[in-house]
CSV table of C-alpha atoms and ligand atoms in Angstrom, one decimal:
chain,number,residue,atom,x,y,z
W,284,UNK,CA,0.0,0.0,0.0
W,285,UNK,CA,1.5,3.2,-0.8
W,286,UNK,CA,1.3,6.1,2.2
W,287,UNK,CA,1.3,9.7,2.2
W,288,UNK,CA,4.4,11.6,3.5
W,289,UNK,CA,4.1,13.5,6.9
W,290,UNK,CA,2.3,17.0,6.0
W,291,UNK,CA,0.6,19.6,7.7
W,292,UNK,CA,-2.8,20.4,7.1
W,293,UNK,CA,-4.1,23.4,7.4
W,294,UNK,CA,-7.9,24.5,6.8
W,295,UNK,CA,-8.0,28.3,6.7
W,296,UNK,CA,-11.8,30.1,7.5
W,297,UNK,CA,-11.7,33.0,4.3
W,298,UNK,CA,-10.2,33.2,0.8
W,299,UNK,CA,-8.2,35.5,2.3
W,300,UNK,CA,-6.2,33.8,4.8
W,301,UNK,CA,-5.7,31.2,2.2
W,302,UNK,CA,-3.7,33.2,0.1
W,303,UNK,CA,-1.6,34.6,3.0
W,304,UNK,CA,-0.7,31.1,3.7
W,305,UNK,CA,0.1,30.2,0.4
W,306,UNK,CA,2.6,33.1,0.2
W,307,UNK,CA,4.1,33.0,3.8
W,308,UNK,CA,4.8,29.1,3.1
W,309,UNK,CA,6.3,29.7,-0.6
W,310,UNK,CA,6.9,26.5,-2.3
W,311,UNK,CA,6.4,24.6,0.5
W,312,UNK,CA,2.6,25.0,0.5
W,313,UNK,CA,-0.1,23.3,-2.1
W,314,UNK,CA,-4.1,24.0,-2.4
W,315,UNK,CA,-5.7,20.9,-2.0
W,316,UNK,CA,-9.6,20.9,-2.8
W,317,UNK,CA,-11.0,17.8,-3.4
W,318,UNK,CA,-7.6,16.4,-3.4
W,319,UNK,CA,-8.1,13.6,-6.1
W,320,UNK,CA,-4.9,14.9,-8.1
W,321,UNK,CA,-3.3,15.6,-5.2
W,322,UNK,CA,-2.9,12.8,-2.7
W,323,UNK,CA,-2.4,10.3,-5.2
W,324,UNK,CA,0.6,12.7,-6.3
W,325,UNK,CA,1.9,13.0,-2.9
W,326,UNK,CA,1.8,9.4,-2.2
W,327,UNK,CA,3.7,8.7,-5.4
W,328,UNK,CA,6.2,11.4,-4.0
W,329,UNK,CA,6.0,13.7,-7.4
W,330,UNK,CA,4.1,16.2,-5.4
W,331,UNK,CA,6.8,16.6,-1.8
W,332,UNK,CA,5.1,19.6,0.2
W,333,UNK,CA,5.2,20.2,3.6
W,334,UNK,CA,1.7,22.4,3.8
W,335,UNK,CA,-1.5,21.1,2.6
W,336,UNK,CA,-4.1,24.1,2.1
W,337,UNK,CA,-7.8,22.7,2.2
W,338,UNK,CA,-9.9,24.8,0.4
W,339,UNK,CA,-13.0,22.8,-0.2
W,340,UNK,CA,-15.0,24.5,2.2
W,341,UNK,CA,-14.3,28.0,1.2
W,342,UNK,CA,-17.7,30.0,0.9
W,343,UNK,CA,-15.9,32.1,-1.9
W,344,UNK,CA,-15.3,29.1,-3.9
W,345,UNK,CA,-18.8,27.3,-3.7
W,346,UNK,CA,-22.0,27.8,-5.6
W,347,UNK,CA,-23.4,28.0,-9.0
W,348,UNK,CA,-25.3,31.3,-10.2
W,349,UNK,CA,-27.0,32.8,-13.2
W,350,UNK,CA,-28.5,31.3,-16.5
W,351,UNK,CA,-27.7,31.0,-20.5
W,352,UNK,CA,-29.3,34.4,-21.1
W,353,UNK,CA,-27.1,36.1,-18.6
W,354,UNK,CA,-24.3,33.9,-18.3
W,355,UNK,CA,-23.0,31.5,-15.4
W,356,UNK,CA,-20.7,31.4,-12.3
W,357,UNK,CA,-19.1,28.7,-11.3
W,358,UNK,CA,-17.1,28.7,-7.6
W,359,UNK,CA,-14.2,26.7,-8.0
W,360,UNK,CA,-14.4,24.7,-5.7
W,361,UNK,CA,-18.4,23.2,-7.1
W,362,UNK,CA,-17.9,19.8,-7.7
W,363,UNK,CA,-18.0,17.9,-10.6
W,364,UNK,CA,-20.9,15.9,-9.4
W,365,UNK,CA,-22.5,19.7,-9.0
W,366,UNK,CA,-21.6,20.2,-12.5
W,367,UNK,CA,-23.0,16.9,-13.7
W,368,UNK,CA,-26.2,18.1,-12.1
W,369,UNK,CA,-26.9,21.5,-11.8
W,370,UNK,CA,-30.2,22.4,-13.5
W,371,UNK,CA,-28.8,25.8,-15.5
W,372,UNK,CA,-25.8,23.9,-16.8
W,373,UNK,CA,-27.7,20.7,-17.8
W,374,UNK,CA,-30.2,22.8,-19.6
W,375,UNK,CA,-28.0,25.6,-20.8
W,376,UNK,CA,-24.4,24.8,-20.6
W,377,UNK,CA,-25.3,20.5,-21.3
W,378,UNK,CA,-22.2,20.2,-22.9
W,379,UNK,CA,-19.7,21.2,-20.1
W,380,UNK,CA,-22.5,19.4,-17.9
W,381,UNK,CA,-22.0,15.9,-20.2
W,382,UNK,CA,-18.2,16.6,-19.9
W,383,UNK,CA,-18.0,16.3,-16.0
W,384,UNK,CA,-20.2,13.2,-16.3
W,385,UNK,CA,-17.1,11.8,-18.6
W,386,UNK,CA,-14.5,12.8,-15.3
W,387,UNK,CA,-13.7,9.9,-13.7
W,388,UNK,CA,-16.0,7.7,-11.1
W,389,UNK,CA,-18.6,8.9,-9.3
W,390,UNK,CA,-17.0,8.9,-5.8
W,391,UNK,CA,-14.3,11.0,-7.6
W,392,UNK,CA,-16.8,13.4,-9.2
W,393,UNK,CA,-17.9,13.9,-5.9
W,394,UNK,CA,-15.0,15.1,-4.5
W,395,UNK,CA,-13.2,16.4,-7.3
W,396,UNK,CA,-14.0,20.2,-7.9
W,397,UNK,CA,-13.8,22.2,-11.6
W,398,UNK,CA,-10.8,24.5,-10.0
W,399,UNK,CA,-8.7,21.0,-9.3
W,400,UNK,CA,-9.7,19.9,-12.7
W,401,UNK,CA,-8.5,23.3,-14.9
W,402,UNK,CA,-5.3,22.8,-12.0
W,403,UNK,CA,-4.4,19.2,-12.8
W,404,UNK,CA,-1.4,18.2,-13.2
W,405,UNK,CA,0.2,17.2,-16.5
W,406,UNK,CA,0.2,13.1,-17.2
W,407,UNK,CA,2.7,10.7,-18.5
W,408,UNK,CA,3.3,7.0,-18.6
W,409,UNK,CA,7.2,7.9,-16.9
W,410,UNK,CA,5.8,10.0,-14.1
W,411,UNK,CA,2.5,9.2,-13.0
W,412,UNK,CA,4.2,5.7,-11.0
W,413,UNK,CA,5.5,5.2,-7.6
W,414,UNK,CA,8.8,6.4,-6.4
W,415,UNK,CA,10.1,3.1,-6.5
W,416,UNK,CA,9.1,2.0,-10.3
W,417,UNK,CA,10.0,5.6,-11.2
W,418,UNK,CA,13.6,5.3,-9.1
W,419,UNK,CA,14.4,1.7,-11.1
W,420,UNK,CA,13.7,3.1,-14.6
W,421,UNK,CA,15.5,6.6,-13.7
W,422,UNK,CA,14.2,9.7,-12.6
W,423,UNK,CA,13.0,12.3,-15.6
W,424,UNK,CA,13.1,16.0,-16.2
W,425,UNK,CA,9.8,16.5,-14.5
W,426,UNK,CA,10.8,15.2,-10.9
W,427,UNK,CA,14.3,14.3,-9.7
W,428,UNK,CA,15.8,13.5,-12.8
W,429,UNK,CA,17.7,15.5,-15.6
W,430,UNK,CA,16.5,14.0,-18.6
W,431,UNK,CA,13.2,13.5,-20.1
W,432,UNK,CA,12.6,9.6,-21.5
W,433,UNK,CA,10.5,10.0,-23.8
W,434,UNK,CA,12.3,12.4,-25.9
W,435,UNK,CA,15.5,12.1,-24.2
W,436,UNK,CA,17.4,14.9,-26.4
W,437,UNK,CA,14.7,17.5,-25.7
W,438,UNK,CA,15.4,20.3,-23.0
W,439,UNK,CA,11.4,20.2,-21.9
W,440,UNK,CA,9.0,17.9,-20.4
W,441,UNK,CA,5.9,17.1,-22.9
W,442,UNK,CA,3.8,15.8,-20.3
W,443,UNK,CA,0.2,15.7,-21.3
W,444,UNK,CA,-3.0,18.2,-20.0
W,445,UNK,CA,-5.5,16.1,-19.7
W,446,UNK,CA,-8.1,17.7,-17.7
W,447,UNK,CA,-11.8,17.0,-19.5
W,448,UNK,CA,-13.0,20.6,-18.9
W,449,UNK,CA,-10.5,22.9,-20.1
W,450,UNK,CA,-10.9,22.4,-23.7
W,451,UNK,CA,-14.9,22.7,-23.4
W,452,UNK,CA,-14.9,25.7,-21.3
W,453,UNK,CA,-12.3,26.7,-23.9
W,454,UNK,CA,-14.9,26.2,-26.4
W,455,UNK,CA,-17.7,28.3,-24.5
W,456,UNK,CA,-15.4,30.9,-24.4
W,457,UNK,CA,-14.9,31.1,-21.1
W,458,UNK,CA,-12.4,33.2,-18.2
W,459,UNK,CA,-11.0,32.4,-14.6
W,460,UNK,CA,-11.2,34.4,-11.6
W,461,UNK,CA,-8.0,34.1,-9.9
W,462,UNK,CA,-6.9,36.0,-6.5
W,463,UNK,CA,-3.4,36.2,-5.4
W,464,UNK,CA,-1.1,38.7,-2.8
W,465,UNK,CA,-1.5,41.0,-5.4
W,466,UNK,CA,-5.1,41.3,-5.8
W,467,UNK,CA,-7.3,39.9,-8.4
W,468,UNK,CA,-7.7,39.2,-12.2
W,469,UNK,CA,-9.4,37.9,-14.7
W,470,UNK,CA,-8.1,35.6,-17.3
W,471,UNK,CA,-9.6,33.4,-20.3
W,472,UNK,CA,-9.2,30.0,-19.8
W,473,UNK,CA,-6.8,29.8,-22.5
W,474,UNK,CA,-4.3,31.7,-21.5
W,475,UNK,CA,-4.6,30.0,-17.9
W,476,UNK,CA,-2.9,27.3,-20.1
W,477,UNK,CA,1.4,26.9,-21.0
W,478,UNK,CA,2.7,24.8,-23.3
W,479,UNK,CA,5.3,23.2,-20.8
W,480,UNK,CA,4.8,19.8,-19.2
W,481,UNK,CA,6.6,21.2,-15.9
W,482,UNK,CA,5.3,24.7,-15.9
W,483,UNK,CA,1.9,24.2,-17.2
W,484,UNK,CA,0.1,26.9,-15.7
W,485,UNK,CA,0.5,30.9,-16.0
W,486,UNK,CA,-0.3,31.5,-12.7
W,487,UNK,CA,1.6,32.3,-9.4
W,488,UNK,CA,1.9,29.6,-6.8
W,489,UNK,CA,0.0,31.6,-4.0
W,490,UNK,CA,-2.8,32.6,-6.9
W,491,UNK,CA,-6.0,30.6,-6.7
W,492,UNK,CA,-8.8,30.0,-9.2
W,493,UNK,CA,-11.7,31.3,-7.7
W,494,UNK,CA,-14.4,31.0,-10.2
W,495,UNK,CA,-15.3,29.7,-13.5
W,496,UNK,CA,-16.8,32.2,-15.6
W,497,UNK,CA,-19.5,31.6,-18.7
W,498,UNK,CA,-20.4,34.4,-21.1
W,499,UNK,CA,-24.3,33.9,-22.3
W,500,UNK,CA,-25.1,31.3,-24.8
W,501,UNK,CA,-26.2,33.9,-27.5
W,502,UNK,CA,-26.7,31.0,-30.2
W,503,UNK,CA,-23.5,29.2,-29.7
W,504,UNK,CA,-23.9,25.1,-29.8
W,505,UNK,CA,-21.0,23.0,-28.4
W,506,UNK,CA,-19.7,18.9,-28.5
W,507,UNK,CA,-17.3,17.3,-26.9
W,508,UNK,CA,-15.7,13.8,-27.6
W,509,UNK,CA,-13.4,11.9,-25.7
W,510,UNK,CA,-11.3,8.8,-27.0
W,511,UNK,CA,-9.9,6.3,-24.0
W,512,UNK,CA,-9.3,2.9,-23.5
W,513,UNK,CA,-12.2,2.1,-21.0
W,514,UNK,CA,-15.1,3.9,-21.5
W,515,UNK,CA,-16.2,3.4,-18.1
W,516,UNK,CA,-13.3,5.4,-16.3
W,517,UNK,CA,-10.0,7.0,-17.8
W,518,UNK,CA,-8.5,10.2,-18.6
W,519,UNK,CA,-8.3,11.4,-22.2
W,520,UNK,CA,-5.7,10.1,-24.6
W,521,UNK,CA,-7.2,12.7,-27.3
W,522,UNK,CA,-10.1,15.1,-26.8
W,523,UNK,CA,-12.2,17.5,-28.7
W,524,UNK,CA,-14.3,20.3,-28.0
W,525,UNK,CA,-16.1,22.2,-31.3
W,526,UNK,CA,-18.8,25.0,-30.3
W,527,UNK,CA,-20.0,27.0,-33.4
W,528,UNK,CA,-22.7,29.7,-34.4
W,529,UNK,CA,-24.5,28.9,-37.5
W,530,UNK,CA,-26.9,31.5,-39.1
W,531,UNK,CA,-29.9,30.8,-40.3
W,532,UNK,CA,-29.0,29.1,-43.5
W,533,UNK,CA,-26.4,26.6,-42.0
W,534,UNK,CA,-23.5,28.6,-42.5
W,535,UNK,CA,-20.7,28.6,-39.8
W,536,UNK,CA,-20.5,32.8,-38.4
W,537,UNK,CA,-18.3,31.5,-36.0
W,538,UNK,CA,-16.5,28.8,-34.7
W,539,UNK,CA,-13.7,27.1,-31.8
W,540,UNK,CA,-11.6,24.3,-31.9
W,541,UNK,CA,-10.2,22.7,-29.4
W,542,UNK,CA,-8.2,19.4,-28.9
W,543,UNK,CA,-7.1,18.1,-25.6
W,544,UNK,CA,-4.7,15.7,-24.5
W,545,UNK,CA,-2.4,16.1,-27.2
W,546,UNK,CA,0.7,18.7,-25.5
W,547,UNK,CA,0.7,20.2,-22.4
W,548,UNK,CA,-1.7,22.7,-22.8
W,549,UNK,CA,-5.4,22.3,-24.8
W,550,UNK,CA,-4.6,23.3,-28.3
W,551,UNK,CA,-6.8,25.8,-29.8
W,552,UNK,CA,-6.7,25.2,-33.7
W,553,UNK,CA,-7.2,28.4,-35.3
W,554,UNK,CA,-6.2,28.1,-39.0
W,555,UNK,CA,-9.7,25.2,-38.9
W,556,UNK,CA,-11.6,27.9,-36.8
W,557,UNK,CA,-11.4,29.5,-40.1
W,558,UNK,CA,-11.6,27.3,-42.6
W,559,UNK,CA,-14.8,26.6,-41.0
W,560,UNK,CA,-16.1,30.5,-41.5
W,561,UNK,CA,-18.4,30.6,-43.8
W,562,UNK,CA,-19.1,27.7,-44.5
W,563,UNK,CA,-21.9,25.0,-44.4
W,564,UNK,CA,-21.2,21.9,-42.8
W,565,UNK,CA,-21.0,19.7,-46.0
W,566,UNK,CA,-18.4,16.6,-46.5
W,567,UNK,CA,-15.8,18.9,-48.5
W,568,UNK,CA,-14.9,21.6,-46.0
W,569,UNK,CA,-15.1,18.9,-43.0
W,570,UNK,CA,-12.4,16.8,-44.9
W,571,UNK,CA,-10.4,20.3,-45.3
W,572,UNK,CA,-10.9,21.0,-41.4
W,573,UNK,CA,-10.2,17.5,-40.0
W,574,UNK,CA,-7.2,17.2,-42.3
W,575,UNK,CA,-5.3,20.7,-40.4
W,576,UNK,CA,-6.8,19.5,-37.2
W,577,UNK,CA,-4.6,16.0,-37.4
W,578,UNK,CA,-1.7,18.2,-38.6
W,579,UNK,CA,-1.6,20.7,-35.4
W,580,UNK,CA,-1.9,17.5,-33.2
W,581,UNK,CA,1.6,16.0,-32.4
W,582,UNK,CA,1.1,13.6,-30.0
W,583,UNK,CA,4.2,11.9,-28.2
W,584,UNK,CA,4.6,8.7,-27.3
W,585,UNK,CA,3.9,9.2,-23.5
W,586,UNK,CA,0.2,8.2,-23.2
W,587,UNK,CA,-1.7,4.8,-23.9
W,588,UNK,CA,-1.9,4.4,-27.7
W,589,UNK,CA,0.0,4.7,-30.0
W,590,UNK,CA,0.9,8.2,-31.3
W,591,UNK,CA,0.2,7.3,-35.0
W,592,UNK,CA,-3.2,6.2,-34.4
W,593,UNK,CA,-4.3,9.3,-31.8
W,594,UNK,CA,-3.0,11.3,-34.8
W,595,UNK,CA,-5.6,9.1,-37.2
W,596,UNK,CA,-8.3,9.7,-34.3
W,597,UNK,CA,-8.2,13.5,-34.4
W,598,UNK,CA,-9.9,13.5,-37.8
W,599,UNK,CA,-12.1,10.5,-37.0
W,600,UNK,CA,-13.6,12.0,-33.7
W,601,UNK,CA,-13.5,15.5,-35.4
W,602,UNK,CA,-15.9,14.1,-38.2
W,603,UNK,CA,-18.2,12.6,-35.4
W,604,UNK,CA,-18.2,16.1,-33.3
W,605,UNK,CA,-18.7,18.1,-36.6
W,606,UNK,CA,-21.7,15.7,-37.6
W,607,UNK,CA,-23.7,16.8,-34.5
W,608,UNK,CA,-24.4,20.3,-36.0
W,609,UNK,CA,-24.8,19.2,-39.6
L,289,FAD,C1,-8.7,7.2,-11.0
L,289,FAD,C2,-8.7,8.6,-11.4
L,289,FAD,C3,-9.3,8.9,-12.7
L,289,FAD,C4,-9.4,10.2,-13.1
L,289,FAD,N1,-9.9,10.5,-14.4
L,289,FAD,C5,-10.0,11.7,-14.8
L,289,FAD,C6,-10.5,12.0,-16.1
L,289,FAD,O1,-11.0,11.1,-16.8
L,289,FAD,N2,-10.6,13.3,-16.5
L,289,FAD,C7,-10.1,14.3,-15.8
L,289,FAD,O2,-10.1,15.5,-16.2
L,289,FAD,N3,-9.5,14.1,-14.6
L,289,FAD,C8,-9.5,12.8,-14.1
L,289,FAD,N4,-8.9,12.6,-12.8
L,289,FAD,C9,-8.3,13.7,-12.1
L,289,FAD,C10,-9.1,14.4,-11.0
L,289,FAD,O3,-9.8,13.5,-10.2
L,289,FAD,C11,-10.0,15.4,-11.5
L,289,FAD,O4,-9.4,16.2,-12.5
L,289,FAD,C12,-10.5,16.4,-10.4
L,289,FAD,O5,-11.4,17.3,-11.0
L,289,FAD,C13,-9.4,17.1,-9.7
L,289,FAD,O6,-10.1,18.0,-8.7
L,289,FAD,P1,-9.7,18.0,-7.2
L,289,FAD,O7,-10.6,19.0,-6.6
L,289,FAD,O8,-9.7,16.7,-6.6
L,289,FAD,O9,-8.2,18.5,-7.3
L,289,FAD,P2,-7.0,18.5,-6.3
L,289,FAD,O10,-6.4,17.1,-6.3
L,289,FAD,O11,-7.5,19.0,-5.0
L,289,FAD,O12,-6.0,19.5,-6.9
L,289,FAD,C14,-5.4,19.3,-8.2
L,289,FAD,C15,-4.4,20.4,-8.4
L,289,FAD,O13,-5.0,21.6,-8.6
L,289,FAD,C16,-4.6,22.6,-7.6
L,289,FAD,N5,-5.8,23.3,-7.3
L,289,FAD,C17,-7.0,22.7,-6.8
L,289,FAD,N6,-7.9,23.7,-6.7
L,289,FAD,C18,-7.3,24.9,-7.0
L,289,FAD,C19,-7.8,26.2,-7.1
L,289,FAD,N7,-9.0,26.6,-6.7
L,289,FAD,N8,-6.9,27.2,-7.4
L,289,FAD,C20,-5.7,26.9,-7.8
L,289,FAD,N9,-5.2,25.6,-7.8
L,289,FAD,C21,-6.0,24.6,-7.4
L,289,FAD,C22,-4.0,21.8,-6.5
L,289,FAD,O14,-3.0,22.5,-5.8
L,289,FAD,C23,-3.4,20.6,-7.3
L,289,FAD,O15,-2.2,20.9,-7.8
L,289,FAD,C24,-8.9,11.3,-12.3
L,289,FAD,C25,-8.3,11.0,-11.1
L,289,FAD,C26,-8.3,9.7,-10.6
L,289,FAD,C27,-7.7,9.4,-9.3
L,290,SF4,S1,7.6,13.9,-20.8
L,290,SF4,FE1,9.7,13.4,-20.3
L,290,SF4,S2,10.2,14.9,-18.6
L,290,SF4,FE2,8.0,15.0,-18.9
L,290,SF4,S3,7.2,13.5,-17.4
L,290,SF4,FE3,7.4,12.4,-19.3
L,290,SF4,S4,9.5,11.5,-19.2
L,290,SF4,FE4,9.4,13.1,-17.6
């Protein structure tokens, strides 16, 4: 059985306090909210901290407001369960609702949160393993090592972002609160997002995501697939999330792309965003934009699959998400 390290936990009572923690402890503190990412981090001893921060029970962080017409809150620390359920996101937002459903287990989606899913960390086959399996095969670039394995010439970790959310809320166009020492911003979920398997968020360590935010609707439709091995339980090995804005006569006004799980950050694909303009949804221009969406996804060979055929599935799962507004 593998045990967590000694740690301290600490529960603070406001937002506030949270954030003083987090900068009086520097590197030696983490948030923790549902802890699902976490703990199983810590006890693979990837994620060595001295001070855990438990934010679940924040009253900043928790509830849902508002409504498609107006747009939607989300307090980070709702849980995906929440999300799964909550009647203005089924009916409104379904899509980001039908993602959540695809997180995990259930006893995970209930303790899991949206903030600790935009958070996650990056995955690979070389680091997500025990200390001992990771010490026998030789520490990487990520944690304790100096070189990466699975591109062992490169100078940067290409672990993989592979949370289900952020490419859909992504897609819906939507922002983070986050609050740090130095007061408060707000950010759109894209650029919460590096490409760099180590440093994968643009954010300061003592900065925490507050809230989700969702613009209104205003005719946008959105899809998300999600290719894994068991269809019960797993994280993504390729994801997609489309939304678009058709006029009356089927043509595309507007449209986002986004694939997940295929670098360390989602990958918005821009030129198909605008091949797609224009457009009606017919056979020839889906070709076109399935063919430059398997060309911006380079895949490396640090997931389950094979890269070759996650590659092949971009254009196949594209098709299927692209066939739901036709
Ligand atoms: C068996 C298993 C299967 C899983 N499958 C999937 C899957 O299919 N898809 C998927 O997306 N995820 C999956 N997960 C990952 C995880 O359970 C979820 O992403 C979950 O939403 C993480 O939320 P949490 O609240 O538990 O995060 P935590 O573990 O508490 O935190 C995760 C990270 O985010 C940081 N963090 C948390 N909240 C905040 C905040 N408000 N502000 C700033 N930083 C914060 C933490 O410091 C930590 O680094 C899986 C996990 C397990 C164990
Ligand atoms: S991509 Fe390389 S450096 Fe990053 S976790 Fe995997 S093996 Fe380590």
């Amino acid at each position: 059985m593998l045990r967590l390290p000694p740690f301290q936990y600490v529960r603070p009572g406001t937002l506030h306090e949270a954030v003083g923690i987090l900068a009086s402890e520097g590197g030696k503190a983490v948030l923790m909210a549902g802890g699902t990412d976490l703990l199983p981090r810590m006890k693979h001893r990837v994620a060595a901290l001295e001070v855990v921060v438990a934010i679940r029970a924040l009253r900043e962080l928790r509830g849902i407001w508002g409504d498609p017409r107006q747009g939607l809150v989300i307090g980070a620390a709702s849980t995906l369960a929440e999300v799964c359920s909550h009647p203005a996101i089924r009916q409104g937002y379904e899509v980001l609702s039908l993602a959540a459903a695809q997180v995990a287990t259930p006893q995970i989606r209930n303790m899991g949160t949206i903030g600790g899913n935009l958070c996650l960390d990056t995955r690979c086959s070389y680091y997500d393993m025990p200390y001992t399996w990771r010490k026998a095969m030789g520490f990487c670039l990520k944690k304790n090592g100096d070189t990466c394995l699975v591109a062992p010439g490169s100078t940067r970790c290409w672990a993989v972002s592979s949370s289900d959310l952020a490419p859909v809320l992504m897609a819906l166009d939507g922002r983070v609160r986050l609050v740090g020492p130095r007061g408060e911003r707000v950010v759109p979920v894209e650029e919460l997002y590096r490409d760099d398997g180590i440093r994968y968020l643009n954010k300061e360590p003592a900065e925490i995501l507050t809230e989700v935010l969702l613009p209104p609707l205003d005719g946008w439709k959105a899809a998300y697939w999600k290719v894994r091995r068991r269809g019960s339980f797993d994280f993504p090995v390729l994801s997609l999330a489309v939304a678009v804005r058709q006029d009356e006569g089927g043509h595309i006004a507007d449209a986002r792309l986004i694939l997940g799980a295929v670098r360390s950050s989602p990958l918005r694909v821009r030129e198909a965003e605008e091949a797609l303009r224009g457009e009606k949804l017919e056979p020839g221009i889906m070709e076109v934009v399935c063919e430059l969406a398997s060309r911006a996804a380079r895949p490396v060979e640090n997931t389950d699959f094979t890269v070759l055929w996650r590659k092949r599935m971009v254009k196949v799962f594209l098709r299927r998400a692209l066939g739901t507004f036709a």
